Amino acid sequence: MAGRIARSLDSVRSAAIMIGSSLIILACMHNSFTWHLQQFWGSSKNFWETVWYTCQWLCGRNNFVTFVFGSQVITAVLLFWPLNAFLMYTDLRGKDSVLYKFKVQADKNVPVDKARLKEACLVVLFNQVFSIPITAVLYPLMVKRANIFSSQLPTFQRVLLDLVVSVIAVEFAFYYSHRFLHHPSVYKWIHKKHHQWTAPVGIISLYAHPIEHVLSNFLPVALGPMIMGSHMMTTWLWFLLAIFTTVIVHSGYHLPLMPSPEAHDFHHLKFTNNYGVLGFLDRLHNTDNLFRETKQFQRHIFLFGISPITESFPDDPKLCNSPCKQFDE
């Protein structure tokens, strides 16, 4: 009971830090720093309006096409595939890659198997095509919720609020849908496909059974904009942030100035820990107990320098199973 209470307090503290920080930012909208950000946002308004009008023009000024197909182009063509093309090139080079020193599991996928990588790409392509009719189903719900195609772009404050709500929504939706997929009666039929990669690479972020892709990849990310009735430009911004983050945490590289992949990489390695995105629900439900005792947990920080995180937190020396021989020089 005491342990449960302690975990609950840790979870509440983590949630309070994240949500409280967000609320403080929102409450300080009149402070000079945010005022300058708003001025920058406003001064670039013509640029963003031009981008928005151009996107609508390319979609034939058809809201349905903009929502369904525009979203696919923005997320898949402009971000997902270019980013993963770079990561796949890096993975195929193995130890010759300049990024090898940042690899989390240095002994896995070095280099990555070309046949497995090709199969993963085909599965991801299928899931992205499968997302099109699912996006079409969401269209009437989003249009009914708000005027998401307004020519008046949202303010900086509103964009920030929508992003904060989306982050919180994806934590809850992803955590519980992810845990459901790990239930023994479901796992072997659906989620096991994703866990074929115990040392993930970037493309594996969308390598999943179609049911999982909808339930745990697509819907949690779409939930925030649906709740807030976000403008299409804000929704696209959120989709880009979400896609970028999930690719990086699956990449297998702990890169400087990038989100840490340590927690989710550990999830792929052990299966039973780290189901969430932010971590406070894992703390609440004690699904990070093994992770918190490992070196990976110590490394689960934002890397500011250009030295690999393993230099700051090196692996513990391995103990000999039999008496070690010592040699005098």
Coordinates of C-alpha atoms in Angstrom, one line a residue, residues 20-255:
G20 CA 1.6 23.2 -14.1
S21 CA 4.4 24.4 -16.4
S22 CA 2.0 24.5 -19.3
L23 CA -0.5 26.5 -17.3
I24 CA 2.2 28.9 -16.1
I25 CA 3.2 29.5 -19.7
L26 CA -0.4 30.1 -20.6
A27 CA -1.0 32.4 -17.6
C28 CA 2.1 34.4 -18.5
M29 CA 0.8 35.3 -22.0
H30 CA 1.3 39.0 -21.2
N31 CA 4.9 38.7 -20.1
S32 CA 7.5 40.3 -22.4
F33 CA 9.0 37.0 -23.6
T34 CA 5.6 35.7 -24.8
W35 CA 4.7 39.1 -26.1
H36 CA 7.8 39.0 -28.4
L37 CA 6.8 35.5 -29.5
Q38 CA 3.4 36.8 -30.3
Q39 CA 4.9 39.7 -32.2
F40 CA 7.1 37.2 -34.2
W41 CA 4.0 35.1 -34.8
G42 CA 2.1 38.2 -36.0
S43 CA 4.9 39.5 -38.1
S44 CA 5.1 36.2 -39.9
K45 CA 1.4 36.0 -40.3
N46 CA 1.6 36.9 -44.0
F47 CA 4.0 34.0 -44.6
W48 CA 1.8 31.5 -42.8
E49 CA -1.3 32.8 -44.5
T50 CA 0.5 32.4 -47.8
V51 CA 1.4 28.8 -46.9
W52 CA -2.2 28.1 -45.9
Y53 CA -3.7 29.6 -49.1
T54 CA -1.2 27.7 -51.2
C55 CA -2.1 24.4 -49.5
Q56 CA -5.8 25.1 -50.2
W57 CA -5.1 26.1 -53.8
L58 CA -3.0 22.9 -54.4
C59 CA -6.0 20.9 -53.0
G60 CA -8.4 22.7 -55.4
R61 CA -9.9 24.7 -52.5
N62 CA -11.7 21.5 -51.5
N63 CA -11.9 21.2 -47.8
F64 CA -12.3 17.4 -47.9
V65 CA -9.3 17.0 -50.1
T66 CA -7.3 19.4 -47.9
F67 CA -8.2 17.5 -44.8
V68 CA -7.7 13.9 -46.1
F69 CA -5.0 14.1 -48.7
G70 CA -3.3 17.3 -47.6
S71 CA -2.7 15.7 -44.2
Q72 CA -1.1 12.7 -45.8
V73 CA 1.2 14.8 -48.0
I74 CA 2.2 17.0 -45.1
T75 CA 3.0 14.2 -42.7
A76 CA 4.2 11.4 -45.0
V77 CA 5.8 13.0 -48.1
L78 CA 7.3 16.1 -46.4
L79 CA 8.5 14.6 -43.1
F80 CA 8.1 10.8 -42.5
W81 CA 9.8 9.5 -45.6
P82 CA 12.6 12.1 -45.9
L83 CA 13.5 11.6 -42.3
N84 CA 13.4 7.9 -42.5
A85 CA 15.4 7.8 -45.7
F86 CA 18.2 9.5 -43.8
L87 CA 17.9 7.1 -40.9
M88 CA 17.8 4.0 -43.2
Y89 CA 20.9 5.2 -45.0
T90 CA 22.5 5.6 -41.5
D91 CA 21.4 2.1 -40.4
L92 CA 22.6 0.5 -43.6
R93 CA 26.1 1.9 -43.1
G94 CA 26.4 0.3 -39.7
K95 CA 29.6 1.1 -37.8
D96 CA 30.7 3.3 -40.7
S97 CA 28.0 5.8 -39.9
V98 CA 28.9 9.0 -38.1
L99 CA 25.9 8.5 -35.9
Y100 CA 26.9 5.0 -34.8
K101 CA 28.4 6.3 -31.5
F102 CA 25.0 7.5 -30.5
K103 CA 23.3 4.1 -31.0
V104 CA 21.4 2.8 -28.0
Q105 CA 21.8 -0.9 -28.6
A106 CA 25.2 -0.8 -30.2
D107 CA 25.3 -4.5 -31.0
K108 CA 21.9 -4.7 -32.8
N109 CA 21.0 -3.9 -36.4
V110 CA 24.6 -3.1 -37.3
P111 CA 24.0 -2.9 -40.2
V112 CA 20.3 -3.4 -40.4
D113 CA 19.1 -6.4 -42.5
K114 CA 18.0 -5.2 -45.9
A115 CA 15.3 -7.8 -46.4
R116 CA 13.6 -6.9 -43.0
L117 CA 13.9 -3.2 -43.8
K118 CA 12.2 -3.7 -47.2
E119 CA 9.4 -5.6 -45.6
A120 CA 9.0 -2.9 -42.9
C121 CA 8.7 -0.2 -45.6
L122 CA 5.9 -2.1 -47.4
V123 CA 3.9 -2.5 -44.2
V124 CA 4.3 1.2 -43.4
L125 CA 3.2 2.1 -46.9
F126 CA 0.1 -0.1 -46.5
N127 CA -0.7 1.6 -43.2
Q128 CA -0.4 5.0 -44.6
V129 CA -2.7 4.2 -47.5
F130 CA -5.1 2.6 -44.9
S131 CA -5.1 5.9 -43.0
I132 CA -6.8 7.7 -45.9
P133 CA -10.3 6.2 -45.4
I134 CA -9.9 6.5 -41.6
T135 CA -9.0 10.2 -42.0
A136 CA -12.1 10.6 -44.3
V137 CA -14.3 9.2 -41.5
L138 CA -13.0 11.8 -39.1
Y139 CA -13.6 14.7 -41.6
P140 CA -17.3 15.3 -40.8
L141 CA -16.6 15.1 -37.0
M142 CA -13.9 17.8 -37.3
V143 CA -15.9 20.0 -39.6
K144 CA -18.9 19.8 -37.2
R145 CA -16.7 20.6 -34.2
A146 CA -15.3 24.0 -35.6
N147 CA -14.5 26.0 -38.6
I148 CA -11.1 24.4 -39.0
F149 CA -10.6 25.8 -42.5
S150 CA -11.0 29.5 -41.5
S151 CA -9.0 32.0 -43.4
Q152 CA -8.3 33.6 -40.0
L153 CA -5.3 31.8 -38.6
P154 CA -5.2 31.1 -34.8
T155 CA -3.2 33.3 -32.4
F156 CA 0.0 32.1 -30.9
Q157 CA -1.8 31.6 -27.6
R158 CA -4.4 29.4 -29.1
V159 CA -1.9 27.3 -31.0
L160 CA 0.1 26.7 -27.8
L161 CA -3.1 25.8 -25.9
D162 CA -4.1 23.3 -28.6
L163 CA -0.7 21.7 -28.5
V164 CA -0.7 21.3 -24.7
V165 CA -4.1 19.6 -24.8
S166 CA -3.0 17.4 -27.6
V167 CA 0.2 16.3 -25.7
I168 CA -1.9 15.4 -22.6
A169 CA -4.6 13.6 -24.7
V170 CA -2.0 11.5 -26.6
E171 CA -0.4 10.4 -23.3
F172 CA -3.7 9.0 -21.9
A173 CA -5.0 7.6 -25.2
F174 CA -1.7 6.0 -26.2
Y175 CA -0.9 4.6 -22.8
Y176 CA -4.2 2.7 -22.3
S177 CA -4.6 1.6 -25.9
H178 CA -1.0 0.4 -25.8
R179 CA -1.5 -1.6 -22.5
F180 CA -4.6 -3.1 -24.1
L181 CA -2.6 -4.3 -27.0
H182 CA -0.2 -6.0 -24.5
H183 CA -3.0 -8.1 -23.0
P184 CA -2.2 -11.8 -23.6
S185 CA -5.4 -12.4 -25.5
V186 CA -4.6 -9.5 -27.9
Y187 CA -0.9 -9.3 -28.1
K188 CA -0.1 -12.3 -30.2
W189 CA -2.7 -11.4 -32.8
I190 CA -2.0 -7.7 -33.2
H191 CA 0.8 -6.1 -31.3
K192 CA 3.4 -8.9 -31.6
K193 CA 4.1 -7.7 -35.2
H194 CA 5.4 -4.3 -33.9
H195 CA 7.6 -6.1 -31.3
Q196 CA 9.3 -8.3 -33.9
W197 CA 11.9 -5.5 -33.7
T198 CA 13.5 -5.7 -30.2
A199 CA 16.0 -3.0 -31.4
P200 CA 13.8 -0.6 -33.3
V201 CA 14.8 1.7 -36.2
G202 CA 12.9 4.8 -37.4
I203 CA 10.7 3.2 -39.9
I204 CA 9.3 0.8 -37.2
S205 CA 7.4 3.7 -35.7
L206 CA 4.5 2.8 -38.1
Y207 CA 5.3 -0.8 -38.6
A208 CA 2.2 -2.4 -37.1
H209 CA -0.9 -4.4 -37.7
P210 CA -3.6 -2.2 -39.3
I211 CA -5.8 -2.5 -36.2
E212 CA -3.0 -1.3 -34.0
H213 CA -2.1 1.5 -36.5
V214 CA -5.6 2.9 -36.1
L215 CA -6.1 2.2 -32.4
S216 CA -2.8 3.2 -31.0
N217 CA -1.0 5.3 -33.7
F218 CA -3.7 7.2 -35.5
L219 CA -6.5 7.9 -33.0
P220 CA -4.5 9.1 -30.0
V221 CA -2.7 11.7 -32.2
A222 CA -6.0 12.9 -33.7
L223 CA -7.8 13.1 -30.3
G224 CA -6.3 16.5 -29.2
P225 CA -7.3 18.4 -32.4
M226 CA -10.8 16.8 -32.2
I227 CA -11.3 17.9 -28.6
M228 CA -10.1 21.5 -29.3
G229 CA -11.5 21.9 -32.8
S230 CA -8.1 23.0 -33.9
H231 CA -7.5 24.9 -37.1
M232 CA -6.1 22.7 -39.9
M233 CA -2.8 24.5 -39.8
T234 CA -2.5 23.8 -36.0
T235 CA -3.5 20.2 -36.6
W236 CA -0.8 19.8 -39.2
L237 CA 1.8 21.3 -36.9
W238 CA 0.8 18.8 -34.2
F239 CA 0.9 15.9 -36.6
L240 CA 4.4 16.9 -37.7
L241 CA 5.6 17.1 -34.1
A242 CA 4.0 13.8 -33.2
I243 CA 5.4 12.0 -36.3
F244 CA 8.9 13.5 -35.8
T245 CA 8.9 12.5 -32.1
T246 CA 7.8 8.9 -32.7
V247 CA 10.3 8.4 -35.5
I248 CA 13.1 9.7 -33.3
V249 CA 12.2 7.6 -30.2
H250 CA 12.1 4.5 -32.5
S251 CA 15.3 5.4 -34.3
G252 CA 17.7 3.6 -31.9
Y253 CA 19.9 6.7 -31.7
H254 CA 20.2 9.0 -28.7
L255 CA 21.0 12.1 -30.6

